[in-house]
GROMACS .gro file of C-alpha atoms in nm:
model
  253
    1MET     CA    1  10.006  14.855  13.781
    2SER     CA    2   9.888  15.179  13.938
    3ASN     CA    3   9.816  15.271  13.572
    4VAL     CA    4   9.656  14.963  13.510
    5ILE     CA    5   9.404  15.001  13.839
    6LYS     CA    6   9.351  15.401  13.731
    7ASN     CA    7   9.213  15.265  13.392
    8LEU     CA    8   8.987  15.022  13.535
    9ASN     CA    9   8.830  15.272  13.841
   10LYS     CA   10   8.764  15.513  13.516
   11LEU     CA   11   8.596  15.211  13.314
   12LEU     CA   12   8.424  15.089  13.639
   13LYS     CA   13   8.301  15.439  13.731
   14GLN     CA   14   8.150  15.517  13.347
   15PHE     CA   15   7.972  15.158  13.411
   16LEU     CA   16   7.825  15.214  13.740
   17ASN     CA   17   7.700  15.587  13.651
   18TYR     CA   18   7.485  15.414  13.384
   19ALA     CA   19   7.380  15.144  13.649
   20VAL     CA   20   7.319  15.446  13.899
   21ASP     CA   21   7.086  15.662  13.648
   22GLU     CA   22   6.887  15.326  13.535
   23GLY     CA   23   6.802  15.286  13.913
   24TYR     CA   24   7.004  14.940  13.968
   25ILE     CA   25   7.211  15.110  14.241
   26ILE     CA   26   7.167  15.413  14.457
   27LYS     CA   27   7.560  15.514  14.488
   28ASN     CA   28   7.840  15.467  14.285
   29PRO     CA   29   8.107  15.296  14.464
   30CYS     CA   30   8.373  15.425  14.245
   31TRP     CA   31   8.366  15.755  14.340
   32GLY     CA   32   8.437  15.902  14.697
   33ASN     CA   33   8.756  16.017  14.879
   34LYS     CA   34   8.757  15.634  15.016
   35ILE     CA   35   8.894  15.505  14.696
   36VAL     CA   36   9.285  15.518  14.717
   37ILE     CA   37   9.467  15.427  14.409
   38PRO     CA   38   9.855  15.318  14.526
   39GLU     CA   39  10.099  15.492  14.339
   40GLN     CA   40  10.369  15.312  14.157
   41ASN     CA   41  10.684  15.264  14.299
   42ILE     CA   42  10.977  15.146  14.161
   43THR     CA   43  11.152  14.867  14.341
   44LYS     CA   44  11.489  14.707  14.296
   45LYS     CA   45  11.299  14.392  14.142
   46ASP     CA   46  11.147  14.667  13.886
   47GLU     CA   47  11.490  14.855  13.839
   48ILE     CA   48  11.527  14.975  13.505
   49LYS     CA   49  11.802  14.821  13.305
   50ILE     CA   50  11.954  14.987  13.033
   51PHE     CA   51  12.248  14.918  12.706
   52THR     CA   52  12.564  15.042  12.822
   53ASP     CA   53  12.748  15.146  12.507
   54GLY     CA   54  12.970  14.837  12.494
   55GLU     CA   55  12.663  14.646  12.500
   56ILE     CA   56  12.502  14.815  12.223
   57SER     CA   57  12.832  14.766  12.004
   58GLN     CA   58  12.838  14.400  12.084
   59LEU     CA   59  12.482  14.403  11.975
   60GLU     CA   60  12.528  14.579  11.637
   61LYS     CA   61  12.825  14.326  11.586
   62VAL     CA   62  12.527  14.053  11.544
   63LEU     CA   63  12.282  14.253  11.410
   64ARG     CA   64  12.453  14.292  11.080
   65THR     CA   65  12.347  13.913  10.951
   66SER     CA   66  11.980  13.961  11.142
   67ARG     CA   67  11.662  13.983  10.984
   68LEU     CA   68  11.582  14.167  11.306
   69LYS     CA   69  11.876  14.440  11.244
   70CYS     CA   70  11.649  14.739  11.133
   71LEU     CA   71  11.352  14.633  11.378
   72ILE     CA   72  11.608  14.627  11.686
   73LEU     CA   73  11.809  14.944  11.564
   74THR     CA   74  11.484  15.123  11.552
   75ALA     CA   75  11.376  15.055  11.863
   76LEU     CA   76  11.685  15.148  12.015
   77THR     CA   77  11.696  15.496  11.825
   78THR     CA   78  11.341  15.592  11.830
   79GLY     CA   79  11.222  15.441  12.189
   80LEU     CA   80  10.902  15.289  12.020
   81ARG     CA   81  10.694  15.055  12.203
   82GLN     CA   82  10.730  14.666  12.060
   83GLY     CA   83  10.342  14.671  11.966
   84GLU     CA   84  10.405  15.017  11.806
   85LEU     CA   85  10.691  14.887  11.587
   86LEU     CA   86  10.521  14.568  11.485
   87ALA     CA   87  10.212  14.784  11.368
   88LEU     CA   88  10.378  15.035  11.161
   89THR     CA   89  10.311  15.112  10.814
   90TRP     CA   90  10.549  15.272  10.541
   91ASP     CA   91  10.294  15.487  10.525
   92ASP     CA   92  10.412  15.596  10.893
   93ILE     CA   93  10.753  15.638  10.776
   94ASP     CA   94  10.855  15.991  10.602
   95LEU     CA   95  11.237  15.936  10.509
   96ASP     CA   96  11.249  16.282  10.346
   97LYS     CA   97  11.127  16.448  10.689
   98GLY     CA   98  11.305  16.185  10.906
   99GLU     CA   99  10.966  16.144  11.063
  100ILE     CA  100  10.777  15.829  11.218
  101SER     CA  101  10.429  15.915  11.293
  102VAL     CA  102  10.312  15.708  11.590
  103ASN     CA  103   9.937  15.623  11.526
  104LYS     CA  104   9.872  15.254  11.618
  105SER     CA  105   9.980  14.915  11.837
  106ILE     CA  106   9.945  14.534  11.748
  107LYS     CA  107   9.823  14.311  11.993
  108ARG     CA  108   9.709  13.900  12.002
  109VAL     CA  109   9.398  13.868  12.184
  110ASN     CA  110   9.193  13.566  12.264
  111ILE     CA  111   8.819  13.665  12.094
  112ILE     CA  112   8.540  13.475  12.270
  113LYS     CA  113   8.287  13.330  12.026
  114SER     CA  114   7.918  13.291  12.076
  115ASN     CA  115   7.959  12.893  12.137
  116ASP     CA  116   8.209  13.007  12.404
  117SER     CA  117   8.511  12.888  12.203
  118LYS     CA  118   8.835  13.098  12.189
  119GLU     CA  119   8.981  13.222  11.881
  120ASN     CA  120   9.342  13.389  11.881
  121LYS     CA  121   9.356  13.693  11.683
  122ILE     CA  122   9.629  13.993  11.647
  123LEU     CA  123   9.480  14.326  11.611
  124ILE     CA  124   9.591  14.638  11.497
  125GLN     CA  125   9.443  14.937  11.742
  126PRO     CA  126   9.495  15.266  11.844
  127PRO     CA  127   9.779  15.289  12.088
  128LYS     CA  128   9.776  15.270  12.451
  129THR     CA  129   9.664  15.666  12.513
  130ILE     CA  130   9.620  15.956  12.319
  131ASN     CA  131   9.938  16.121  12.365
  132SER     CA  132  10.075  15.768  12.209
  133ASN     CA  133   9.991  15.939  11.918
  134ARG     CA  134  10.321  16.107  11.827
  135VAL     CA  135  10.599  16.224  11.569
  136VAL     CA  136  10.888  16.085  11.669
  137PRO     CA  137  11.264  16.191  11.484
  138ILE     CA  138  11.458  15.922  11.263
  139PRO     CA  139  11.816  15.967  11.339
  140SER     CA  140  12.011  16.070  11.051
  141GLU     CA  141  12.224  15.692  11.067
  142LEU     CA  142  11.904  15.497  11.066
  143ILE     CA  143  11.760  15.689  10.745
  144PRO     CA  144  12.019  15.441  10.517
  145ILE     CA  145  11.910  15.112  10.724
  146LEU     CA  146  11.568  15.166  10.700
  147LYS     CA  147  11.595  15.222  10.312
  148GLN     CA  148  11.843  14.896  10.277
  149HIS     CA  149  11.577  14.721  10.463
  150HIS     CA  150  11.274  14.811  10.254
  151LEU     CA  151  11.461  14.732   9.976
  152LYS     CA  152  11.517  14.345  10.112
  153GLN     CA  153  11.156  14.342  10.175
  154LYS     CA  154  11.083  14.389   9.834
  155LEU     CA  155  11.300  14.082   9.764
  156GLU     CA  156  11.148  13.912  10.007
  157LYS     CA  157  10.828  14.000   9.830
  158ILE     CA  158  10.938  13.881   9.485
  159LYS     CA  159  11.077  13.546   9.595
  160ALA     CA  160  10.752  13.479   9.812
  161GLY     CA  161  10.510  13.503   9.517
  162GLU     CA  162  10.167  13.434   9.593
  163GLU     CA  163  10.226  13.360   9.932
  164TYR     CA  164  10.339  13.718  10.052
  165GLU     CA  165  10.048  13.882  10.204
  166ASP     CA  166  10.131  14.258  10.143
  167LYS     CA  167  10.022  14.474  10.455
  168ASN     CA  168  10.259  14.765  10.398
  169LEU     CA  169  10.386  14.646  10.712
  170VAL     CA  170  10.776  14.788  10.817
  171PHE     CA  171  10.857  14.489  11.013
  172PRO     CA  172  10.623  14.166  10.861
  173THR     CA  173  10.772  13.813  10.829
  174ALA     CA  174  10.904  13.692  10.560
  175LEU     CA  175  10.583  13.629  10.404
  176GLY     CA  176  10.449  14.007  10.508
  177LYS     CA  177  10.235  13.869  10.804
  178PRO     CA  178  10.232  14.080  11.140
  179ILE     CA  179  10.538  13.921  11.352
  180ASP     CA  180  10.423  13.712  11.663
  181ALA     CA  181  10.540  13.813  11.974
  182LYS     CA  182  10.659  13.527  12.082
  183ASN     CA  183  10.852  13.467  11.808
  184LEU     CA  184  11.024  13.775  11.841
  185PHE     CA  185  11.120  13.727  12.186
  186ARG     CA  186  11.279  13.392  12.098
  187SER     CA  187  11.457  13.578  11.831
  188TYR     CA  188  11.557  13.876  12.046
  189LYS     CA  189  11.662  13.627  12.292
  190ASN     CA  190  11.905  13.428  12.066
  191LEU     CA  191  12.047  13.762  11.974
  192LEU     CA  192  12.180  13.848  12.323
  193ILE     CA  193  12.300  13.505  12.403
  194LYS     CA  194  12.488  13.548  12.063
  195ALA     CA  195  12.608  13.894  12.168
  196GLY     CA  196  12.699  13.788  12.515
  197ILE     CA  197  12.501  13.999  12.693
  198GLU     CA  198  12.293  13.948  13.026
  199HIS     CA  199  11.965  13.902  12.926
  200LYS     CA  200  11.743  14.243  12.934
  201LYS     CA  201  11.389  14.263  12.800
  202PHE     CA  202  11.298  14.415  12.512
  203HIS     CA  203  11.131  14.701  12.655
  204CYS     CA  204  11.499  14.818  12.780
  205LEU     CA  205  11.568  14.927  12.412
  206ARG     CA  206  11.281  15.192  12.546
  207HIS     CA  207  11.454  15.268  12.845
  208THR     CA  208  11.839  15.285  12.708
  209TYR     CA  209  11.664  15.515  12.433
  210ALA     CA  210  11.510  15.732  12.725
  211SER     CA  211  11.828  15.730  12.920
  212LYS     CA  212  12.025  15.873  12.583
  213LEU     CA  213  11.783  16.183  12.612
  214PHE     CA  214  11.861  16.271  12.990
  215ALA     CA  215  12.245  16.208  12.878
  216ASN     CA  216  12.212  16.449  12.660
  217ASN     CA  217  12.015  16.704  12.873
  218ILE     CA  218  11.671  16.658  12.684
  219PRO     CA  219  11.391  16.851  12.908
  220LEU     CA  220  11.197  16.595  13.075
  221LYS     CA  221  10.850  16.785  12.903
  222THR     CA  222  11.043  16.661  12.553
  223VAL     CA  223  11.131  16.363  12.689
  224GLN     CA  224  10.739  16.276  12.770
  225VAL     CA  225  10.652  16.365  12.429
  226LEU     CA  226  10.890  16.148  12.232
  227LEU     CA  227  10.843  15.828  12.428
  228GLY     CA  228  10.463  15.909  12.416
  229HIS     CA  229  10.384  15.921  12.813
  230SER     CA  230  10.020  16.031  12.920
  231ASN     CA  231  10.162  16.249  13.144
  232ILE     CA  232  10.478  16.428  13.285
  233LYS     CA  233  10.466  16.247  13.621
  234THR     CA  234  10.461  15.912  13.491
  235THR     CA  235  10.800  16.034  13.294
  236ALA     CA  236  10.911  16.164  13.597
  237ASP     CA  237  10.830  15.893  13.835
  238VAL     CA  238  10.986  15.645  13.587
  239TYR     CA  239  11.290  15.788  13.459
  240THR     CA  240  11.423  16.051  13.740
  241HIS     CA  241  11.430  15.821  14.026
  242GLU     CA  242  11.759  15.865  14.244
  243TYR     CA  243  11.930  15.547  14.102
  244LEU     CA  244  11.885  15.698  13.728
  245SER     CA  245  12.226  15.910  13.786
  246LYS     CA  246  12.425  15.606  13.884
  247LYS     CA  247  12.268  15.408  13.577
  248LEU     CA  248  12.405  15.679  13.317
  249MET     CA  249  12.735  15.633  13.471
  250LEU     CA  250  12.746  15.327  13.276
  251TRP     CA  251  12.787  15.528  12.932
  252LYS     CA  252  13.150  15.629  13.095
  253ASN     CA  253  13.259  15.266  13.108
   0.00000   0.00000   0.00000
């Protein structure tokens, strides 16, 4: 929430600077020491949840027959955000180099038309921040899974025929369209139930990736770059909280 407030304040500053320049107002109220933006504090309610090794094994078992196998395992082993995963195209993946280029994100928005009616659209846009544009290594064990996934996708395309909308997406529907986030949530939730795992948000796959990095003594700066955080303070605030060391003990259970 703190980052959202900061971004809004930045936008308002620009807009109100224009208003000052045009003579509509005398002073920009977004400037000055009186504007205090609260820092984000991690509370018990917001406490990060990660998947234990045991839970990951349970999840991998149910994923063997799931169409979401490659998507979930990519999230777990690269730390990409949900929107980044759903926007990935095969052009972004270099299996020879073992790299994924993150350069866009997908989001569903309501567009207000001139007649005040709403239109629900899926937009592919630049990532969350400039730092979100990054290159992430692909773990060697994920490469054959991606290759198998690509082959299955080609078979789906043949089966769908003219109904298939080829957008070159890595994780589309069976008809080539972008996966709807709500549908993904339902499928993901059912997978956790089938695996007998207490519900954790999809974003917890990303938290698990980050926690694994720390467990392997990867430097904080490297973790920041891999996660695409805007600054190192964000990474530190989220993942080096005093309870993280307790969380990492779960890997031994």
